[in-house]
mmCIF file of C-alpha atoms and ligand atoms in Angstrom:
data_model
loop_
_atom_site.group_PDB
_atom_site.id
_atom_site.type_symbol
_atom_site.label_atom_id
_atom_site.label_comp_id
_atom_site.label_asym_id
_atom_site.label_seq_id
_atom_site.Cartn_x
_atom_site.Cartn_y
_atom_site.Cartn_z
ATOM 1 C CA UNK A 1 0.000 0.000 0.000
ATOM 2 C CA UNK A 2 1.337 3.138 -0.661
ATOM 3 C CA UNK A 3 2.891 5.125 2.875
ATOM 4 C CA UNK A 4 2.501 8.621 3.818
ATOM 5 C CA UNK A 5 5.969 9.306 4.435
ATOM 6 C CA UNK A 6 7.506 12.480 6.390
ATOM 7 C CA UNK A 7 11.391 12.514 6.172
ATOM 8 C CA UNK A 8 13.494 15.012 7.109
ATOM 9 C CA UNK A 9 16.677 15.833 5.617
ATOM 10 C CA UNK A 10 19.057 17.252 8.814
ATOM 11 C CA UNK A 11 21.801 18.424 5.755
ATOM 12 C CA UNK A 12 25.286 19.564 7.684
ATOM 13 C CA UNK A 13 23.697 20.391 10.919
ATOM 14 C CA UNK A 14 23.956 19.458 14.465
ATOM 15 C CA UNK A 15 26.982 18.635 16.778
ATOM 16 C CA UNK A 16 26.859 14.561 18.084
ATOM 17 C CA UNK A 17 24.705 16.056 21.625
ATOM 18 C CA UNK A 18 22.395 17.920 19.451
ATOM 19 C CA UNK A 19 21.807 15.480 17.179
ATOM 20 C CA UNK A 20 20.943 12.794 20.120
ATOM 21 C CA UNK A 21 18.813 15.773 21.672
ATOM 22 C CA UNK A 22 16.874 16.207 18.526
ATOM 23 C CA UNK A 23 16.269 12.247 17.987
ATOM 24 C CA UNK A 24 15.480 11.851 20.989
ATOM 25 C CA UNK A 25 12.439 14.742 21.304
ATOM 26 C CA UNK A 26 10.994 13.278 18.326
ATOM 27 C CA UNK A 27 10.944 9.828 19.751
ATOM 28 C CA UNK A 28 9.514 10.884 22.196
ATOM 29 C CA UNK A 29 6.750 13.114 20.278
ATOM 30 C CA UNK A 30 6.032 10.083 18.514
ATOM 31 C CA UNK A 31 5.202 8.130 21.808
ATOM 32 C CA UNK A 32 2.151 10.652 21.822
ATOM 33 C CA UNK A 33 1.107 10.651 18.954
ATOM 34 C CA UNK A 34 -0.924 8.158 16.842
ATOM 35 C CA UNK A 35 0.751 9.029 12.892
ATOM 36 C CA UNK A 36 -0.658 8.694 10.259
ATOM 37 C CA UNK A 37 2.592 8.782 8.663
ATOM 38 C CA UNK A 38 5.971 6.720 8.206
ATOM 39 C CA UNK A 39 8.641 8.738 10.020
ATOM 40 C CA UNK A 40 12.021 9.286 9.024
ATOM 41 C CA UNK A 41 15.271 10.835 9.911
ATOM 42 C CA UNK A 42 18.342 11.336 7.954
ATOM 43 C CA UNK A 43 21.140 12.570 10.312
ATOM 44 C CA UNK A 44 24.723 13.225 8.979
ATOM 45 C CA UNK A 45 26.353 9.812 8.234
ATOM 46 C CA UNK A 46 28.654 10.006 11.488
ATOM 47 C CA UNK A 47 25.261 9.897 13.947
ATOM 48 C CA UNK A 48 23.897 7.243 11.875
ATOM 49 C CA UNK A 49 24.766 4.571 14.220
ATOM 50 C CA UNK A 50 23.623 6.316 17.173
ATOM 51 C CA UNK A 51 20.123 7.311 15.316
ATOM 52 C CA UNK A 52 20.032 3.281 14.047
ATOM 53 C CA UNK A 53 19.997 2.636 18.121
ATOM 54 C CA UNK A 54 16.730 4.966 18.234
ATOM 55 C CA UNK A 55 14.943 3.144 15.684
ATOM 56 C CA UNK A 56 15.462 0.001 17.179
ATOM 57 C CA UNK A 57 13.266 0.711 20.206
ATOM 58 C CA UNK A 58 10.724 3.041 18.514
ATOM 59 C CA UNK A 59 8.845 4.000 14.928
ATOM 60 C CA UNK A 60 11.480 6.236 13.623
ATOM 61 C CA UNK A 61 13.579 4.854 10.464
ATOM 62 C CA UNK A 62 16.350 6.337 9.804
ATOM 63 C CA UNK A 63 17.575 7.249 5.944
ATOM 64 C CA UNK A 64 21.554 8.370 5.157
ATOM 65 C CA UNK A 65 21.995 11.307 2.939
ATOM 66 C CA UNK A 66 24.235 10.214 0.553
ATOM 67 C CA UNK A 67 25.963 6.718 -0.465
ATOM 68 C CA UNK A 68 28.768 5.661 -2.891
ATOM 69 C CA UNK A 69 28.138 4.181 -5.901
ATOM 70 C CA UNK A 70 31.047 1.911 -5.341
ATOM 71 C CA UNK A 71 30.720 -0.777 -2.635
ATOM 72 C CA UNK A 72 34.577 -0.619 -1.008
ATOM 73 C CA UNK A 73 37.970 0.153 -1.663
ATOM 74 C CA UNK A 74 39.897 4.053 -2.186
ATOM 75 C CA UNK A 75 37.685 6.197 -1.949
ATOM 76 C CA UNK A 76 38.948 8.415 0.636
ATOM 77 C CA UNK A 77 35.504 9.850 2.511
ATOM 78 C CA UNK A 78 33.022 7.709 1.097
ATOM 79 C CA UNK A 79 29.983 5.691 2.884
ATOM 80 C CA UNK A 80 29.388 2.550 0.988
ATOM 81 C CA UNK A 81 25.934 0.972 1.181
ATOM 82 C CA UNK A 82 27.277 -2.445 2.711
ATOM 83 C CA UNK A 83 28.605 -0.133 5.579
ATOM 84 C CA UNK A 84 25.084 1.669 5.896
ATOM 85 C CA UNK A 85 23.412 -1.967 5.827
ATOM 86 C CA UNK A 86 25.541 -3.196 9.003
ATOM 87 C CA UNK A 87 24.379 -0.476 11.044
ATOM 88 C CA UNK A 88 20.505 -1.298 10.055
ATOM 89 C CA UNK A 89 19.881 1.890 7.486
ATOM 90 C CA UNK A 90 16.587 1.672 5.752
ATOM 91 C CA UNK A 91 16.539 4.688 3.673
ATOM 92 C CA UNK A 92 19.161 6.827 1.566
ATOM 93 C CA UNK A 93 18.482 9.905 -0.140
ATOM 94 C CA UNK A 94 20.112 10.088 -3.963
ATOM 95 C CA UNK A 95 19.996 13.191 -5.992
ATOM 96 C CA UNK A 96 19.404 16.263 -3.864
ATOM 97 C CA UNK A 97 19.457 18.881 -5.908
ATOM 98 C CA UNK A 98 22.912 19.998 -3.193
ATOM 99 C CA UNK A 99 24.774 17.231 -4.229
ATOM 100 C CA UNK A 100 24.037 17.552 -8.029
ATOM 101 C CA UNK A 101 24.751 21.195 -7.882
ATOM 102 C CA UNK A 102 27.744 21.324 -5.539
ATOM 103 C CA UNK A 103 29.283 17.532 -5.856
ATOM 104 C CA UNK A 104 28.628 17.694 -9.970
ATOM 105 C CA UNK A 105 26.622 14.161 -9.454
ATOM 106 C CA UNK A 106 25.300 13.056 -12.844
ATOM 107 C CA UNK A 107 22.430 11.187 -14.043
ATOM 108 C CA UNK A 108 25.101 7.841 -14.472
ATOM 109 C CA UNK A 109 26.170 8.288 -11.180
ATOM 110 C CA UNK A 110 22.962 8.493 -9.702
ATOM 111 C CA UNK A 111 21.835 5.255 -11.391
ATOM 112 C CA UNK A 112 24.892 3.373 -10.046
ATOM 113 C CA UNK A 113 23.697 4.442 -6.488
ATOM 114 C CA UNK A 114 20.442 3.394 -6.642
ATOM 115 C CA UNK A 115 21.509 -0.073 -7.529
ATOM 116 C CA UNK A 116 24.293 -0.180 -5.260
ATOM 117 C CA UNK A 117 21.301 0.451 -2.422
ATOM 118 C CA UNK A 118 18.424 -1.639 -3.606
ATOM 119 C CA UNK A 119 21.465 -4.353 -3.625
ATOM 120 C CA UNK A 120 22.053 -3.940 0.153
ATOM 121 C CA UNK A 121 18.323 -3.692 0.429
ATOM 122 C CA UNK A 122 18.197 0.003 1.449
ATOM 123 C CA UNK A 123 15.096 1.894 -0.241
ATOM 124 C CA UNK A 124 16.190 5.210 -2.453
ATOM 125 C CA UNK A 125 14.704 8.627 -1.996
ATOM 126 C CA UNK A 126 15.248 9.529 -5.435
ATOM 127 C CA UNK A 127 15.223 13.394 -5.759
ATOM 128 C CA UNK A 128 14.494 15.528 -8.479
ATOM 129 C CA UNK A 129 13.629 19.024 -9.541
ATOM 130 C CA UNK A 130 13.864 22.045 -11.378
ATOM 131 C CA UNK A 131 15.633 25.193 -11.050
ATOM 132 C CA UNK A 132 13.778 28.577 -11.232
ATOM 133 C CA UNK A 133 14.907 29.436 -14.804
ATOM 134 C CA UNK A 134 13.931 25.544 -16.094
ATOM 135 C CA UNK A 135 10.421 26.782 -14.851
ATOM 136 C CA UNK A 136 10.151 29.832 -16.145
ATOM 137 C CA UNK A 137 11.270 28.223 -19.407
ATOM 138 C CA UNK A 138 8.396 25.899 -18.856
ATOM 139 C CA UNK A 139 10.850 23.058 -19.547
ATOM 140 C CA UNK A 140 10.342 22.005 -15.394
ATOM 141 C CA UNK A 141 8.570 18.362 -16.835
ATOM 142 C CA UNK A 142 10.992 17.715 -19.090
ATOM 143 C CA UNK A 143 13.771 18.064 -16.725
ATOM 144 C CA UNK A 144 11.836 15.897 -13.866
ATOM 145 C CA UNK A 145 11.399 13.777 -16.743
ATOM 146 C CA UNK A 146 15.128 13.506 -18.032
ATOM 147 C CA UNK A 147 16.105 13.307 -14.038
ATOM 148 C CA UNK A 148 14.041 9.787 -13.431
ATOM 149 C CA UNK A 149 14.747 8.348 -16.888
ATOM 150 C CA UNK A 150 18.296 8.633 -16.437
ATOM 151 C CA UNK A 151 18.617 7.583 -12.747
ATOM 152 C CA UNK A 152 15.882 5.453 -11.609
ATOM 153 C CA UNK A 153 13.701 4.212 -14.663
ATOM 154 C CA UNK A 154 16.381 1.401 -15.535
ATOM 155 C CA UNK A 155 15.219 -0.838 -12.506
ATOM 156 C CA UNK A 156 13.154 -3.649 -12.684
ATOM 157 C CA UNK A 157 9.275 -3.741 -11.141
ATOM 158 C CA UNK A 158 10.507 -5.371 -8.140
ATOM 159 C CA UNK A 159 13.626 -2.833 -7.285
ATOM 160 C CA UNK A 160 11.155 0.083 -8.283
ATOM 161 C CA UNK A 161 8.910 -1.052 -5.679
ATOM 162 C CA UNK A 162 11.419 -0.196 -3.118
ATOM 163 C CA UNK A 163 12.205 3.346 -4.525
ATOM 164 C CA UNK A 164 10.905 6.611 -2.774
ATOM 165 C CA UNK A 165 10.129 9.556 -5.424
ATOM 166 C CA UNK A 166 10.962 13.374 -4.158
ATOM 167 C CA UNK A 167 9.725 16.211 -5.928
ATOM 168 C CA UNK A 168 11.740 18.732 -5.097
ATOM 169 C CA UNK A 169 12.096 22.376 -6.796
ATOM 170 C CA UNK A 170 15.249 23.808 -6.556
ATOM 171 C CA UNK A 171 13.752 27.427 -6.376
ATOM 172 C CA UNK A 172 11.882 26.268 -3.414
ATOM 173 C CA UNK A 173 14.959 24.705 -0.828
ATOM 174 C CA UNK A 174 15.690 26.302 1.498
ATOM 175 C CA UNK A 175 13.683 29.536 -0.187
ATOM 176 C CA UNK A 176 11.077 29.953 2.194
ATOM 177 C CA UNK A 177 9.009 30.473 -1.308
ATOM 178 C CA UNK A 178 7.178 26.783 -1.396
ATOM 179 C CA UNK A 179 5.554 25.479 -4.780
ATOM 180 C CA UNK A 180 1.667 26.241 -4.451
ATOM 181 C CA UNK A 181 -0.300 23.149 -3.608
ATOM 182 C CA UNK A 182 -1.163 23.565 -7.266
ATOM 183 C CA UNK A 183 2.081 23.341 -8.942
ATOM 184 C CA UNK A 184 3.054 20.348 -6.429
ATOM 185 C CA UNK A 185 0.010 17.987 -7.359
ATOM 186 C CA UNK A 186 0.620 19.133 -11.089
ATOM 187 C CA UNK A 187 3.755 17.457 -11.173
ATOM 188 C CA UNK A 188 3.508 14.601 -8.359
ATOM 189 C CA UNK A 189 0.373 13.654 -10.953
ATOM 190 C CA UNK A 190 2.759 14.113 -14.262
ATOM 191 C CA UNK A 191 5.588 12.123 -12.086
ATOM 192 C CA UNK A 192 3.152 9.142 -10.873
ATOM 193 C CA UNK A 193 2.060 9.227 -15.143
ATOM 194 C CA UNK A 194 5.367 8.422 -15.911
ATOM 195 C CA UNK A 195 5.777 5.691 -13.773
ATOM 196 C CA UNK A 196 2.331 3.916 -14.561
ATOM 197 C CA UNK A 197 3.629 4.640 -18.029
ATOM 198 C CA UNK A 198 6.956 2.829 -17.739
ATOM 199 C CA UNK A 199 5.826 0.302 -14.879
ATOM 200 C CA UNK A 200 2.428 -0.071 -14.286
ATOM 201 C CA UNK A 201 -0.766 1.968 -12.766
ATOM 202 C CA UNK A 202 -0.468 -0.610 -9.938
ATOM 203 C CA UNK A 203 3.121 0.093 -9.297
ATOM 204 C CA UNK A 204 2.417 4.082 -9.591
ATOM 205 C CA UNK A 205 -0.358 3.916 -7.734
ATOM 206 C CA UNK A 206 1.915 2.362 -4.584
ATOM 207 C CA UNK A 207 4.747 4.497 -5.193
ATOM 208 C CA UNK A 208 5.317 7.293 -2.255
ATOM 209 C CA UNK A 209 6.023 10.990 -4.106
ATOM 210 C CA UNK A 210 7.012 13.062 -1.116
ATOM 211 C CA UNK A 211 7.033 17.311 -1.735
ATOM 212 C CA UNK A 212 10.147 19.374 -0.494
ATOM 213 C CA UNK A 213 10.978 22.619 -1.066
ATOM 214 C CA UNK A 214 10.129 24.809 2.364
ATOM 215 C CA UNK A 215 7.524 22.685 3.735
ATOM 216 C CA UNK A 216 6.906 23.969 7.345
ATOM 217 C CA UNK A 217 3.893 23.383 9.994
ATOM 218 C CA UNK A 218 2.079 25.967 8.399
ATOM 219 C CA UNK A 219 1.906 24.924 4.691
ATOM 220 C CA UNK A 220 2.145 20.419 5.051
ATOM 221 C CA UNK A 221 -1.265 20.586 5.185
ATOM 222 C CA UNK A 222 -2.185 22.162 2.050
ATOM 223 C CA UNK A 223 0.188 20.380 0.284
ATOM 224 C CA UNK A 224 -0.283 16.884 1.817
ATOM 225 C CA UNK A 225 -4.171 17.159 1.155
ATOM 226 C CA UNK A 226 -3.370 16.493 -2.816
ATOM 227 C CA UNK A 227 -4.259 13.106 -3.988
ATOM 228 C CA UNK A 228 -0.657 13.001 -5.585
ATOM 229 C CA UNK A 229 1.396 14.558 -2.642
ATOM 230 C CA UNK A 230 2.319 11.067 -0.141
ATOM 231 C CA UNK A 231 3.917 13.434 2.378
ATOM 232 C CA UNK A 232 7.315 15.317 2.735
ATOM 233 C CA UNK A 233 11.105 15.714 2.369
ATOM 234 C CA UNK A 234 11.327 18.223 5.121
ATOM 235 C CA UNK A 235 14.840 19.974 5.434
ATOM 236 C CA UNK A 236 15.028 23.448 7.507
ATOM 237 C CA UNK A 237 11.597 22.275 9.631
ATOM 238 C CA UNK A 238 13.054 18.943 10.303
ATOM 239 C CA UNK A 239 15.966 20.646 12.583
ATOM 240 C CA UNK A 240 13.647 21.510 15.515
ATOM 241 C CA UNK A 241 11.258 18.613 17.064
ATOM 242 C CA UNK A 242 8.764 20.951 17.246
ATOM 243 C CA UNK A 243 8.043 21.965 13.783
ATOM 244 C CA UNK A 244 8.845 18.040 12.592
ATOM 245 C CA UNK A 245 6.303 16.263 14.311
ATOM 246 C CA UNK A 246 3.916 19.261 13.465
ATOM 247 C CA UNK A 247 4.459 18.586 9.646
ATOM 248 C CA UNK A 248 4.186 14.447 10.433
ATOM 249 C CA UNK A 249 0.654 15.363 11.949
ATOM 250 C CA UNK A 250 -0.516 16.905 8.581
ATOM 251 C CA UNK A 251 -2.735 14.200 7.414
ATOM 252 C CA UNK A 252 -6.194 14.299 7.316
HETATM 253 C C1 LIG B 1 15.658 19.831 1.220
HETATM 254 O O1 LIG B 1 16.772 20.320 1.113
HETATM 255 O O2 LIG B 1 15.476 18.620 0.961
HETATM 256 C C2 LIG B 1 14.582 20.707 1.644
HETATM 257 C C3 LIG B 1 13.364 20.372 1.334
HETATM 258 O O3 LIG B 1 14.949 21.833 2.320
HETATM 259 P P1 LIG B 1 13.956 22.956 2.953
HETATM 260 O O4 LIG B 1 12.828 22.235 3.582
HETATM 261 O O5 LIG B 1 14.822 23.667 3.938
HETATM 262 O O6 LIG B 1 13.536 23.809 1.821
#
């Protein structure tokens, strides 16, 4: 069945005490709170262990924020998905629009990662997105488009079942200007058309598309409420417990 998912991406942030500090409040949150949402947390890759500990004794998954596409060897700084599998990681996000922009990842690359994941049975959240001046072209679904083909739409039925989809436009991140509830079911619907088009309806029909791009406790419900919109990729919000478990509450 397809999940209402709310993840939230932590980026470069925290010290090790913070970072237990904020996994802990929104354990704890959870405790309270009857979701109607999966709920996931993507610390930096050196508090992954200690956030793996956390999920074993409560809801919380926890997702890495990057992976190699290469499973060992020199490759000084890299996290290989084997090493993210021994410390229990369910979830890695691929393709934020950072790490194509500032870490030149390509379409290739991105591909290589996904397998290298579904391989060491850890789900992708496979991002995409346009930039402001793709929009304003109006060339936004062609670029979503050209993003998925190239890195996610060579995988079976079976490894796309695992995959994540996140719709996120670049001009919105860390903008404070989100896409209107509007634009976002536009393109979640044009996004969940591909994949019935290249999979199945069934397998589109089960596939989460989260929104991100300034989601906050103030707009999650808006967006959420679209047939097409499965829930979030929260990044700025997700730093405070507060504001998190806020946005996880947005379902009707
Ligand atoms: C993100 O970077 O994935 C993101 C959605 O950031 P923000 O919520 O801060 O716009």
């Amino acid at each position: 069945m397809r999940k209402n998912i709310v993840a939230g991406n932590w980026k470069m942030n925290k010290t090790f005490q913070e970072a237990e500090e904020l996994i802990d409040q929104i354990v704890v949150g959870m405790e309270e709170m009857s979701l109607k949402c999966e709920v996931i947390a993507c610390p930096p890759a050196l508090y992954l262990e200690m956030a793996s500990d956390y999920a074993e004794e409560s809801r919380i998954k926890i997702g890495a924020q990057n992976v190699s596409e290469h499973d060992k060897g020199a490759y000084t700084g890299e996290i290989a998905a084997p090493m993210l599998a021994s410390v229990d990681i369910e979830y890695c996000i691929i393709g934020h629009s950072e790490r194509r922009k500032y870490f030149h990842e390509t379409g290739e690359q991105l591909a290589k990662k996904a397998d290298i994941l579904l391989d060491y049975g850890i789900k992708p959240i496979f991002c995409c997105g346009e930039v402001l001046e793709e929009r304003e072209k109006g060339i936004h679904f062609d670029v979503v488009r050209k993003q998925l083909t190239e890195g996610i739409f060579h995988l079976n039925k079976d490894e796309f079942s695992n995959v994540v989809v996140a719709y996120e436009p670049v001009w919105a991140i860390g903008t404070g200007k989100t896409a209107s509830p509007g634009q976002a079911q536009e393109m979640h619907a044009f996004i969940r058309n591909l994949i019935s088009e290249k999979y199945s309806k069934e397998i589109a029909e089960e596939t989460s598309i989260l929104y991100g791009g300034s989601c906050n406790p103030g707009n999650a419900k808006a967006l959420f409420s679209n047939p097409d919109v499965d829930g979030g990729l929260i990044g700025g919000a997700s730093l405070k417990a507060d504001d998190f478990l806020k946005i996880a509450a947005s379902f009707e």
